[in-house]
Tab-separated table of C-alpha atoms and ligand atoms in Angstrom:
chain	number	residue	atom	x	y	z
R	1	MET	CA	26.716	14.818	55.553
R	2	LYS	CA	27.193	15.193	59.304
R	3	THR	CA	28.294	18.725	60.251
R	4	ALA	CA	31.160	18.571	62.787
R	5	GLN	CA	30.813	21.199	65.515
R	6	LEU	CA	34.326	22.413	66.376
R	7	SER	CA	35.027	24.501	69.456
R	8	GLY	CA	36.891	27.778	69.157
R	9	ASN	CA	40.256	26.627	70.495
R	10	LYS	CA	43.572	25.393	69.030
R	11	GLY	CA	42.263	21.861	68.581
R	12	GLY	CA	39.139	23.117	66.803
R	13	VAL	CA	41.184	25.336	64.499
R	14	ALA	CA	43.516	22.424	63.662
R	15	GLN	CA	40.526	20.267	62.687
R	16	ALA	CA	39.058	23.110	60.622
R	17	VAL	CA	42.392	23.500	58.774
R	18	THR	CA	42.357	19.782	57.963
R	19	VAL	CA	38.834	20.077	56.547
R	20	LEU	CA	39.933	23.013	54.350
R	21	GLN	CA	43.033	21.132	53.185
R	22	ASN	CA	40.829	18.189	52.190
R	23	GLY	CA	38.596	20.417	50.075
R	24	GLY	CA	35.776	20.614	52.609
R	25	THR	CA	33.548	23.510	53.695
R	26	VAL	CA	33.918	25.122	57.126
R	27	ALA	CA	31.688	27.809	58.586
R	28	PHE	CA	33.733	30.134	60.798
R	29	ALA	CA	33.164	33.230	62.879
R	30	THR	CA	34.361	36.611	61.680
R	31	GLU	CA	33.685	39.914	63.437
R	32	THR	CA	31.004	40.768	60.827
R	33	VAL	CA	28.979	37.583	60.235
R	34	TYR	CA	29.828	33.873	59.967
R	35	GLY	CA	31.485	32.914	56.668
R	36	LEU	CA	31.245	29.572	54.854
R	37	GLY	CA	34.833	28.917	53.832
R	38	ALA	CA	36.634	26.675	51.370
R	39	ASP	CA	40.061	26.676	49.688
R	40	ALA	CA	39.750	29.449	47.083
R	41	ARG	CA	42.193	27.617	44.754
R	42	ASN	CA	40.141	24.405	44.681
R	43	SER	CA	37.157	24.569	42.297
R	44	ALA	CA	35.469	21.467	43.718
R	45	ALA	CA	35.696	22.908	47.224
R	46	VAL	CA	34.322	26.270	46.061
R	47	ALA	CA	31.512	24.503	44.186
R	48	ALA	CA	30.535	22.829	47.479
R	49	ILE	CA	29.948	26.310	48.969
R	50	PHE	CA	27.546	27.217	46.171
R	51	SER	CA	25.623	23.961	46.480
R	52	ALA	CA	25.394	24.150	50.310
R	53	LYS	CA	23.922	27.664	50.032
R	54	ASP	CA	21.878	27.082	46.854
R	55	ARG	CA	23.642	30.191	45.603
R	56	PRO	CA	23.512	31.231	41.927
R	57	SER	CA	26.970	30.297	40.712
R	58	PHE	CA	27.493	33.615	38.919
R	59	ASN	CA	27.599	35.496	42.226
R	60	PRO	CA	31.289	36.010	43.132
R	61	LEU	CA	32.767	35.306	46.586
R	62	ILE	CA	35.017	37.275	48.946
R	63	VAL	CA	38.545	35.901	49.372
R	64	HIS	CA	39.698	35.993	53.006
R	65	LEU	CA	43.394	36.368	53.787
R	66	ALA	CA	45.455	36.205	56.987
R	67	CYS	CA	47.656	39.188	56.164
R	68	ILE	CA	48.441	41.844	53.586
R	69	GLU	CA	51.531	39.939	52.351
R	70	MET	CA	49.201	37.270	50.946
R	71	LEU	CA	47.479	39.872	48.772
R	72	GLU	CA	50.423	40.457	46.490
R	73	SER	CA	50.070	37.309	44.389
R	74	ILE	CA	46.314	37.770	44.017
R	75	ALA	CA	45.445	41.390	43.236
R	76	GLU	CA	46.697	44.873	42.335
R	77	LEU	CA	46.366	47.600	44.927
R	78	PRO	CA	45.293	50.946	43.390
R	79	LYS	CA	46.496	54.133	45.157
R	80	ALA	CA	43.060	54.856	46.628
R	81	ALA	CA	42.931	51.295	48.003
R	82	GLN	CA	46.281	51.777	49.728
R	83	LYS	CA	44.792	54.627	51.723
R	84	LEU	CA	42.229	52.224	53.188
R	85	LEU	CA	44.708	49.638	54.449
R	86	PRO	CA	44.597	51.028	58.029
R	87	LEU	CA	41.073	49.555	58.186
R	88	TRP	CA	42.518	46.017	57.891
R	89	PRO	CA	42.136	43.697	59.648
R	90	GLY	CA	38.476	44.647	59.896
R	91	PRO	CA	34.980	44.765	58.393
R	92	LEU	CA	36.101	46.114	54.994
R	93	THR	CA	36.161	44.303	51.637
R	94	LEU	CA	38.054	45.750	48.664
R	95	VAL	CA	37.187	44.776	45.092
R	96	LEU	CA	40.546	44.885	43.333
R	97	PRO	CA	41.942	44.135	39.856
R	98	ARG	CA	42.753	40.411	39.889
R	99	LYS	CA	46.231	39.247	38.875
R	100	GLN	CA	46.404	36.850	35.918
R	101	ASP	CA	48.265	34.149	37.841
R	102	SER	CA	46.327	34.544	41.079
R	103	GLY	CA	45.789	30.788	41.339
R	104	LEU	CA	42.182	31.399	42.378
R	105	SER	CA	39.406	29.184	41.055
R	106	ASP	CA	37.364	31.009	38.389
R	107	LEU	CA	34.271	30.082	40.397
R	108	VAL	CA	35.406	32.497	43.125
R	109	THR	CA	35.399	35.522	40.843
R	110	ALA	CA	32.548	34.313	38.605
R	111	GLY	CA	34.603	35.169	35.540
R	112	LEU	CA	35.169	38.820	36.540
R	113	ASP	CA	38.602	40.442	36.213
R	114	THR	CA	38.277	41.757	39.760
R	115	VAL	CA	38.450	39.943	43.074
R	116	ALA	CA	36.873	40.875	46.409
R	117	VAL	CA	39.373	40.582	49.284
R	118	ARG	CA	39.069	40.921	53.050
R	119	ILE	CA	41.398	40.490	56.028
R	120	PRO	CA	39.034	39.793	58.941
R	121	ALA	CA	39.844	40.849	62.507
R	122	HIS	CA	38.213	38.053	64.525
R	123	PRO	CA	41.092	36.256	66.343
R	124	LEU	CA	39.727	32.803	65.496
R	125	ALA	CA	39.314	33.656	61.805
R	126	ARG	CA	42.848	35.052	61.728
R	127	GLU	CA	44.226	31.918	63.401
R	128	LEU	CA	42.363	29.704	60.932
R	129	LEU	CA	43.620	31.708	57.928
R	130	ARG	CA	47.160	31.906	59.262
R	131	ARG	CA	47.420	28.183	59.918
R	132	PHE	CA	45.759	27.246	56.629
R	133	GLY	CA	48.200	29.571	54.890
R	134	GLY	CA	46.139	30.110	51.722
R	135	PRO	CA	43.187	32.140	50.426
R	136	VAL	CA	39.772	31.120	51.769
R	137	ALA	CA	36.685	31.935	49.711
R	138	ALA	CA	33.741	32.632	52.004
R	139	PRO	CA	30.284	34.056	51.476
R	140	SER	CA	28.041	34.597	54.476
R	141	ALA	CA	27.086	31.238	56.046
R	142	ASN	CA	23.348	31.276	55.307
R	143	PRO	CA	21.129	29.704	52.664
R	144	SER	CA	21.090	32.046	49.652
R	145	GLY	CA	18.607	34.905	50.022
R	146	LYS	CA	18.204	34.442	53.779
R	147	VAL	CA	19.438	36.546	56.682
R	148	SER	CA	23.184	36.253	57.487
R	149	ALA	CA	24.278	34.246	60.535
R	150	THR	CA	25.768	36.018	63.556
R	151	SER	CA	26.042	32.945	65.802
R	152	ALA	CA	26.900	29.250	65.407
R	153	ALA	CA	23.264	28.428	66.166
R	154	HIS	CA	22.124	30.609	63.233
R	155	VAL	CA	24.536	28.760	60.923
R	156	LEU	CA	23.250	25.363	62.038
R	157	ALA	CA	19.638	26.486	61.651
R	158	GLY	CA	20.274	27.092	57.928
R	159	LEU	CA	23.067	24.736	56.916
R	160	ASP	CA	23.228	21.758	59.309
R	161	GLY	CA	23.966	18.597	57.324
R	162	ARG	CA	24.985	20.619	54.239
R	163	ILE	CA	28.518	21.639	55.328
R	164	ALA	CA	31.459	19.655	56.705
R	165	ALA	CA	32.142	21.672	59.860
R	166	ILE	CA	31.488	24.782	61.885
R	167	LEU	CA	34.127	26.530	63.980
R	168	ASP	CA	32.295	28.198	66.859
R	169	GLY	CA	33.642	31.676	67.634
R	170	GLY	CA	30.654	32.917	69.610
R	171	ASP	CA	28.433	35.844	68.644
R	172	CYS	CA	29.736	38.253	65.967
R	173	ALA	CA	30.666	41.636	67.468
R	174	VAL	CA	29.848	43.830	64.446
R	175	GLY	CA	26.815	41.854	63.277
R	176	LEU	CA	26.621	43.370	59.757
R	177	GLU	CA	28.514	42.236	56.672
R	178	SER	CA	31.630	44.114	55.641
R	179	THR	CA	31.508	47.399	53.759
R	180	ILE	CA	32.489	46.715	50.126
R	181	VAL	CA	34.514	49.317	48.227
R	182	GLY	CA	35.471	49.022	44.565
R	183	PHE	CA	37.592	51.256	42.318
R	184	GLU	CA	36.610	52.845	39.015
R	185	HIS	CA	39.365	54.718	37.178
R	186	GLY	CA	41.160	55.130	40.490
R	187	THR	CA	38.091	56.460	42.317
R	188	ALA	CA	36.751	54.581	45.355
R	189	VAL	CA	33.124	53.480	44.951
R	190	LEU	CA	30.761	52.206	47.650
R	191	LEU	CA	29.413	48.828	46.488
R	192	ARG	CA	27.761	47.808	49.775
R	193	PRO	CA	27.423	49.758	53.030
R	194	GLY	CA	28.490	47.638	56.007
R	195	GLY	CA	30.481	47.315	59.212
R	196	VAL	CA	32.843	50.251	58.531
R	197	SER	CA	31.032	53.564	58.228
R	198	VAL	CA	31.255	55.673	55.085
R	199	GLU	CA	32.479	58.525	57.297
R	200	ASP	CA	35.510	56.472	58.456
R	201	ILE	CA	36.346	55.505	54.879
R	202	GLU	CA	36.019	59.059	53.561
R	203	ALA	CA	38.258	60.333	56.355
R	204	LEU	CA	41.063	58.062	55.097
R	205	LEU	CA	40.411	58.759	51.405
R	206	GLY	CA	40.319	62.507	51.943
R	207	GLU	CA	37.364	62.668	49.536
R	208	ASN	CA	33.800	61.448	49.125
R	209	LEU	CA	33.001	57.849	48.275
R	210	ALA	CA	31.220	57.635	44.938
R	211	LEU	CA	28.052	55.575	44.426
R	212	PRO	CA	28.202	52.689	41.936
R	213	THR	CA	27.161	53.045	38.324
R	214	ALA	CA	24.497	50.687	36.935
R	215	LYS	CA	27.127	48.169	35.833
R	216	GLU	CA	28.178	47.115	39.323
R	217	ILE	CA	24.777	46.875	40.906
R	218	THR	CA	23.834	43.974	38.653
R	219	ALA	CA	25.793	41.597	40.966
R	220	PRO	CA	23.228	39.108	42.315
R	221	GLY	CA	24.349	39.850	45.850
R	222	GLN	CA	22.880	43.305	45.362
R	223	LEU	CA	19.373	42.031	44.611
R	224	SER	CA	16.994	44.092	46.646
R	225	SER	CA	15.452	41.199	48.577
R	226	HIS	CA	18.689	39.612	49.704
R	227	TYR	CA	18.363	39.638	53.474
R	228	ALA	CA	14.851	38.361	53.754
R	229	PRO	CA	12.893	37.114	56.728
R	230	ASP	CA	9.737	35.150	55.782
R	231	VAL	CA	7.188	37.714	56.987
R	232	ALA	CA	6.569	41.236	55.667
R	233	VAL	CA	8.802	44.058	56.923
R	234	ARG	CA	7.751	47.742	56.929
R	235	MET	CA	10.501	50.226	57.759
R	236	ASN	CA	10.532	53.876	58.862
R	237	ALA	CA	7.334	53.323	60.857
R	238	GLU	CA	6.226	55.638	63.659
R	239	ASN	CA	3.923	52.985	65.145
R	240	PRO	CA	2.853	49.383	64.498
R	241	LEU	CA	-0.434	48.983	62.613
R	242	THR	CA	-3.050	46.403	63.538
R	243	GLY	CA	-1.675	42.965	62.715
R	244	GLU	CA	1.964	44.052	62.949
R	245	ALA	CA	4.670	43.333	65.513
R	246	TRP	CA	7.132	46.123	66.414
R	247	LEU	CA	10.925	46.327	66.073
R	248	GLY	CA	11.916	49.418	67.998
R	249	PHE	CA	14.966	51.685	68.111
R	250	GLY	CA	15.314	54.101	71.027
R	251	GLN	CA	12.476	54.802	73.432
R	252	HIS	CA	9.016	53.757	72.291
R	253	PRO	CA	5.928	52.728	74.270
R	254	ARG	CA	5.405	49.003	73.633
R	255	THR	CA	1.960	48.547	72.077
R	256	ALA	CA	2.662	45.383	70.077
R	257	PRO	CA	4.737	42.226	70.582
R	258	GLY	CA	8.332	42.675	69.501
R	259	LEU	CA	11.881	43.693	70.362
R	260	ASN	CA	14.126	46.743	70.503
R	261	LEU	CA	17.356	46.977	68.468
R	262	SER	CA	18.772	49.422	71.016
R	263	SER	CA	16.631	51.078	73.659
R	264	THR	CA	19.294	53.798	74.070
R	265	GLY	CA	19.326	54.491	70.325
R	266	ASN	CA	22.921	53.242	69.909
R	267	LEU	CA	23.662	52.356	66.256
R	268	THR	CA	26.574	50.040	67.055
R	269	GLU	CA	24.395	48.018	69.419
R	270	ALA	CA	21.581	47.992	66.849
R	271	ALA	CA	23.948	46.680	64.158
R	272	THR	CA	25.151	43.877	66.421
R	273	ASN	CA	21.552	42.867	67.193
R	274	LEU	CA	20.048	43.309	63.724
R	275	PHE	CA	20.152	39.837	62.138
R	276	ASP	CA	19.321	38.013	65.363
R	277	ALA	CA	16.409	40.431	65.817
R	278	LEU	CA	15.158	39.795	62.237
R	279	ARG	CA	15.130	36.043	62.946
R	280	LYS	CA	13.389	36.517	66.275
R	281	MET	CA	10.806	38.912	64.784
R	282	ASP	CA	10.044	36.275	62.147
R	283	ALA	CA	9.399	33.747	64.941
R	284	ILE	CA	7.342	36.220	67.002
R	285	CYS	CA	5.097	37.041	64.013
R	286	LYS	CA	4.540	33.364	63.231
R	287	ARG	CA	3.813	32.570	66.893
R	288	GLU	CA	1.392	35.489	67.261
R	289	GLY	CA	-0.229	34.963	63.858
R	290	LEU	CA	0.868	38.423	62.599
R	291	LYS	CA	1.465	39.193	58.894
R	292	GLY	CA	4.657	41.111	59.515
R	293	PHE	CA	6.430	43.721	61.563
R	294	ALA	CA	7.068	47.445	61.479
R	295	VAL	CA	10.514	48.934	62.204
R	296	ALA	CA	11.180	52.294	63.865
R	297	PRO	CA	13.126	54.907	61.841
R	298	ILE	CA	16.924	54.421	62.014
R	299	PRO	CA	19.072	57.545	61.486
R	300	GLN	CA	20.941	57.515	58.172
R	301	THR	CA	24.384	58.198	59.695
R	302	GLY	CA	27.360	55.986	60.603
R	303	LEU	CA	26.331	52.325	60.777
R	304	GLY	CA	22.726	53.461	60.262
R	305	LEU	CA	23.420	53.480	56.503
R	306	ALA	CA	24.170	49.748	56.494
R	307	ILE	CA	21.316	48.944	58.888
R	308	ASN	CA	18.841	50.797	56.644
R	309	ASP	CA	20.296	49.064	53.576
R	310	ARG	CA	19.679	45.612	55.101
R	311	LEU	CA	16.209	46.634	56.277
R	312	LYS	CA	15.374	47.898	52.778
R	313	ARG	CA	16.324	44.529	51.339
R	314	ALA	CA	14.376	42.744	54.081
R	315	SER	CA	11.305	44.848	53.279
R	316	ALA	CA	11.635	44.652	49.481
R	317	LYS	CA	9.062	42.692	47.533
R	318	ARG	CA	10.577	39.265	46.920
R	319	GLY	CA	12.095	38.747	43.492
R	320	ARG	CA	12.430	42.399	42.512
R	321	HIS	CA	15.835	43.337	41.220
R	322	PRO	CA	16.744	47.029	41.306
R	323	LEU	CA	19.091	48.036	44.090
R	324	THR	CA	17.654	50.517	46.493
R	325	LYS	CA	20.212	53.335	46.372
R	326	VAL	CA	21.955	53.985	49.668
N	401	TXA	O1	31.308	40.478	56.118
N	401	TXA	C1	31.298	39.911	55.032
N	401	TXA	O2	31.539	40.501	53.958
N	401	TXA	C2	30.977	38.415	55.019
N	401	TXA	C3	32.098	37.701	55.771
N	401	TXA	C4	31.917	36.201	55.772
N	401	TXA	O3	33.338	38.072	55.225
N	401	TXA	N1	30.865	37.913	53.689
N	401	TXA	C5	29.815	38.211	52.873
N	401	TXA	O4	29.856	37.561	51.666
N	401	TXA	O5	28.922	38.969	53.189
N	401	TXA	P1	28.635	37.490	50.664
N	401	TXA	O6	29.043	36.526	49.617
N	401	TXA	O7	27.383	37.175	51.394
N	401	TXA	O8	28.571	38.925	50.030
N	401	TXA	C6	29.635	39.346	49.205
N	401	TXA	C7	29.161	40.312	48.174
N	401	TXA	C8	28.177	39.729	47.178
N	401	TXA	O9	27.109	40.650	47.025
N	401	TXA	C9	28.967	39.623	45.880
N	401	TXA	O10	28.144	39.787	44.746
N	401	TXA	C10	29.960	40.763	46.055
N	401	TXA	O11	30.310	40.732	47.427
N	401	TXA	N2	31.204	40.546	45.299
N	401	TXA	C11	32.117	39.575	45.444
N	401	TXA	N3	33.111	39.685	44.549
N	401	TXA	C12	32.826	40.770	43.808
N	401	TXA	C13	33.456	41.419	42.705
N	401	TXA	N4	34.603	40.963	42.166
N	401	TXA	N5	32.861	42.522	42.196
N	401	TXA	C14	31.698	43.009	42.704
N	401	TXA	N6	31.041	42.430	43.760
N	401	TXA	C15	31.593	41.333	44.283
N	402	MG	MG1	25.477	37.040	51.978
């Protein structure tokens, strides 16, 4: 399959809509990471997402909508979820009770009675969703188990020839996947830290976000080594050891090859740079013949929670299951 590269303008969006209408797969920019989209009502189209990514088919997908009005036919909105609506459009995903007649392919929800929903803020994603006029299922646009894509070039590096088209919306501003919140007996539960901070969510809820019980963390997307570069990653390091490259945060004397996530110690900048930096560190290690890289400590506040979560997964031994608690 030849992957059509569509530019981020009206003409490109129109072509992307046509691909979606014909049951094809389109990678598109969102403010978090690039998504690999298909019509969420069309099982063959959704199956093409799984096969392009080599994703285990029991891992459910996020449904992307243009606006809140489109939610009504798909899912219930618990009271606690209603409090979080000011965060839409934005980097927040809500796992909601699915309506019986949602019209969604069962592949999207992997047989669960809940559905993950997000209204993204990126103008190009919104235009695509608005003009398509239906729900778009989209996981991150990377081969399963690899680092998410925050640019069109990243998407092509992993999926060129495996997807019908890519709609180029430039570099992703947030750079981390959405924060995922579920609801248990009316209580909001953090399923994945991400682009909206826990602090911002708790401010709207007026109470603390609970951590998930064992049941939820069995979702394959929560496997500990989900965001993996090829080389070894050691986090919370004060200094690189012999044979290691260095991924810094804040001021640090450079004693090894590497990069800095944010030399001023800015967590928002570090989040934006994270996945690109993980890819580049992989390349640096391979070029320099190093076994892996060490990462400076990242404060566990604001977006630091999500950055540390992704780093934990990147540094986890491949193939191990238990979720590292946030
Ligand atoms: O920012 C994002 O969230 C990006 C953009 C493209 O929207 N999407 C993304 O999708 O990161 P993905 O598939 O890579 O991660 C979605 C996660 C997976 O871990 C999946 O298991 C979980 O959401 N998920 C989806 N539906 C769920 C459900 N009904 N219950 C629990 N977890 C669910
Ligand atoms: Mg993903």
